[in-house]
């Protein structure tokens, strides 16, 4: 990789933009929730708003849904200004963080709710409800009340209830936040499958960087009410535009090297012992002491201290297993090495 | 060992409290079937003659009819006003919101005598003649609190996302109200209404100050007690009221727990 890859120019034709935010702002009293925001979301893409809580990502989603009115700017859907259109007249549906299933209605009634509001013929409603239930593998649960379902099932019903309306855009507000890790990982794959199957634009809000990496076509990293960086996962990971992005996506070593602020990802640092040679002559090599060793299973994480006092995290694949488990210990003298391509200079973001 | 003693002591204490609360009611019910008209224990013999006497007393039925009519009117008005107030306080943030909330709840904290005297002099000042309408107004002041408290407690428990989800799915405010909000509030409304009805039906003090020539059932009981001639019949009437009220309260309790289990989410 080299620096010319940092900015990928994916400018696309006008008609492929489905949601456009133009100078959208949101204030709560004196507090700025979202600063003047320009954002184009393309038709059919899985777009993720990623950021810590209070970064403005959920507020942005709620402005697209119509639950919040922007303090300034415009929201467009398919080229039509919908800034003043109430949520019930927007061709957009939402999967809520707490699912918001109607507790007094059966699963089938929940799914039919949006179609009934649109006054579709009963026959079509039943057909689409059946299809949607089959899509989330819950066709046997049509008659259940939401309270009788598990958390994971409720989550899928919430998804089906939104998808069944065939909206132009589907909004998802941290929909997997309440699920345990295994189920969450399963649903990430499932969501991506459904998104491709129904070929609909998904706008997804999460604070979980891994979730964002797994599913997204493009990610916008939010911080303090603005977008720090926007792009594909690999772009954000390898070429973060700021220290914030470097730290928020994955783990980074941010160090001063030759008077520059640079980032080296832990997995790109190799630990060499004894006479072991570096992978290539062009690699940079330096002596270090192991401060800490953490066994993570598939990998081992080391904290090493360079002679200049700088501490670095290094992540090595656990390829040797038991036989070599004690080769490097706390206090071991090692050499750290990295390819010069792995050193990335963070743009100066002092604003 | 110590915990066992505590356990039994608590049991005894609980029984004592229950006895203290319920014994007077039991005594009244027992006396209602007393053969003699002199109240002494043990009773002289079982008899239904006072029940028959009460049944043939037209005064009682007139008073009962009036009480029911007033309780019904007071309940309907309280439900309308109390629910509206709860909606406004829960949904909107406006200047004086806390004050409105406080004023609505205030009448339950005021002694009935104060409310009664205040209303009495108010009606006099504006030259409003006392009728069953003035009684209804008096009752509404405290019935509204019950409805308001019930409804607002339920509204606070309903996540706002339900309303948003309804709107999101294409339902306007009106459809959202009658398909989502109202059904989810219905048990709270009903239990509030039942409690309000019971309160109004039993009320003596405020009624005393706001009634003209009208005789509600509690007023009739109160009067009969003071005259002291019809005591066995009073016992019959009070027993009947106790039983009906108990049934209402149980229904109310059942409604509230029903709503609780229905909305409880499984893990």
Short mmCIF file of C-alpha atoms in Angstrom, two decimals, chain B residues 123-232:
data_model
loop_
_atom_site.label_atom_id
_atom_site.label_comp_id
_atom_site.label_asym_id
_atom_site.label_seq_id
_atom_site.Cartn_x
_atom_site.Cartn_y
_atom_site.Cartn_z
CA UNK B 123 -70.94 27.40 45.32
CA UNK B 124 -72.54 29.80 47.75
CA UNK B 125 -70.47 32.72 46.49
CA UNK B 126 -71.43 32.10 42.90
CA UNK B 127 -74.98 31.37 43.93
CA UNK B 128 -74.92 27.86 42.54
CA UNK B 129 -77.67 25.87 44.18
CA UNK B 130 -76.56 22.55 45.63
CA UNK B 131 -77.68 19.61 43.57
CA UNK B 132 -76.31 16.27 42.61
CA UNK B 133 -74.15 18.14 40.11
CA UNK B 134 -72.35 19.93 42.90
CA UNK B 135 -71.73 16.58 44.56
CA UNK B 136 -70.32 15.28 41.27
CA UNK B 137 -67.98 18.27 41.02
CA UNK B 138 -66.82 17.66 44.58
CA UNK B 139 -66.10 14.03 43.85
CA UNK B 140 -64.31 14.77 40.60
CA UNK B 141 -61.70 16.81 42.50
CA UNK B 142 -60.27 13.72 44.14
CA UNK B 143 -61.29 11.05 41.62
CA UNK B 144 -59.29 12.84 38.96
CA UNK B 145 -56.14 12.26 41.01
CA UNK B 146 -56.63 8.51 41.01
CA UNK B 147 -57.11 8.35 37.26
CA UNK B 148 -54.26 10.77 36.61
CA UNK B 149 -51.82 8.82 38.78
CA UNK B 150 -52.77 5.49 37.23
CA UNK B 151 -52.53 6.73 33.67
CA UNK B 152 -49.30 8.67 34.07
CA UNK B 153 -47.61 5.73 35.79
CA UNK B 154 -48.49 3.54 32.81
CA UNK B 155 -47.42 6.15 30.28
CA UNK B 156 -44.03 6.49 31.94
CA UNK B 157 -43.58 2.74 31.68
CA UNK B 158 -44.42 2.65 27.97
CA UNK B 159 -41.27 3.20 25.94
CA UNK B 160 -41.50 6.18 23.58
CA UNK B 161 -40.11 3.99 20.83
CA UNK B 162 -43.50 2.23 20.52
CA UNK B 163 -45.12 5.43 19.34
CA UNK B 164 -42.18 6.17 17.09
CA UNK B 165 -42.35 2.66 15.64
CA UNK B 166 -46.03 3.15 14.85
CA UNK B 167 -45.35 6.45 13.09
CA UNK B 168 -42.37 4.89 11.35
CA UNK B 169 -44.66 2.17 9.96
CA UNK B 170 -46.90 4.77 8.39
CA UNK B 171 -49.55 5.33 11.06
CA UNK B 172 -50.49 8.94 11.72
CA UNK B 173 -51.06 10.33 15.22
CA UNK B 174 -54.73 9.27 15.35
CA UNK B 175 -54.12 5.69 14.23
CA UNK B 176 -51.15 5.47 16.59
CA UNK B 177 -53.37 6.55 19.45
CA UNK B 178 -56.17 4.06 18.95
CA UNK B 179 -54.05 1.10 17.79
CA UNK B 180 -51.07 1.46 20.14
CA UNK B 181 -51.42 3.97 22.96
CA UNK B 182 -55.02 3.33 23.94
CA UNK B 183 -54.87 -0.50 24.01
CA UNK B 184 -51.68 -0.39 26.06
CA UNK B 185 -53.29 2.04 28.50
CA UNK B 186 -56.64 0.31 28.72
CA UNK B 187 -56.01 -1.67 31.91
CA UNK B 188 -54.58 1.40 33.63
CA UNK B 189 -57.64 3.39 32.57
CA UNK B 190 -60.01 0.69 33.75
CA UNK B 191 -58.36 0.22 37.12
CA UNK B 192 -58.23 3.99 37.59
CA UNK B 193 -61.90 4.22 36.74
CA UNK B 194 -62.83 1.41 39.14
CA UNK B 195 -60.91 3.01 41.99
CA UNK B 196 -62.42 6.40 41.25
CA UNK B 197 -65.88 4.84 41.22
CA UNK B 198 -65.26 3.16 44.58
CA UNK B 199 -63.95 6.38 46.12
CA UNK B 200 -66.92 8.40 44.94
CA UNK B 201 -69.41 5.76 45.98
CA UNK B 202 -68.09 5.73 49.57
CA UNK B 203 -67.48 9.42 50.07
CA UNK B 204 -69.09 11.19 53.08
CA UNK B 205 -67.20 14.33 54.02
CA UNK B 206 -67.02 16.30 50.77
CA UNK B 207 -70.52 15.10 49.95
CA UNK B 208 -71.76 16.54 53.23
CA UNK B 209 -70.69 20.03 52.21
CA UNK B 210 -71.77 19.86 48.58
CA UNK B 211 -75.14 18.10 48.90
CA UNK B 212 -78.38 19.95 49.22
CA UNK B 213 -81.41 17.84 49.98
CA UNK B 214 -79.83 14.85 48.24
CA UNK B 215 -79.17 11.74 50.25
CA UNK B 216 -76.41 9.52 48.96
CA UNK B 217 -75.98 6.09 50.43
CA UNK B 218 -73.04 7.07 52.69
CA UNK B 219 -75.02 10.12 53.85
CA UNK B 220 -78.01 7.92 54.59
CA UNK B 221 -75.81 5.53 56.60
CA UNK B 222 -74.25 8.45 58.44
CA UNK B 223 -77.68 9.88 59.27
CA UNK B 224 -79.11 6.56 60.36
CA UNK B 225 -76.16 5.97 62.65
CA UNK B 226 -76.67 9.31 64.32
CA UNK B 227 -80.36 8.71 64.85
CA UNK B 228 -79.49 5.25 66.13
CA UNK B 229 -82.88 3.68 65.40
CA UNK B 230 -82.15 1.58 62.38
CA UNK B 231 -78.81 0.14 63.37
CA UNK B 232 -79.41 -3.47 62.29
#
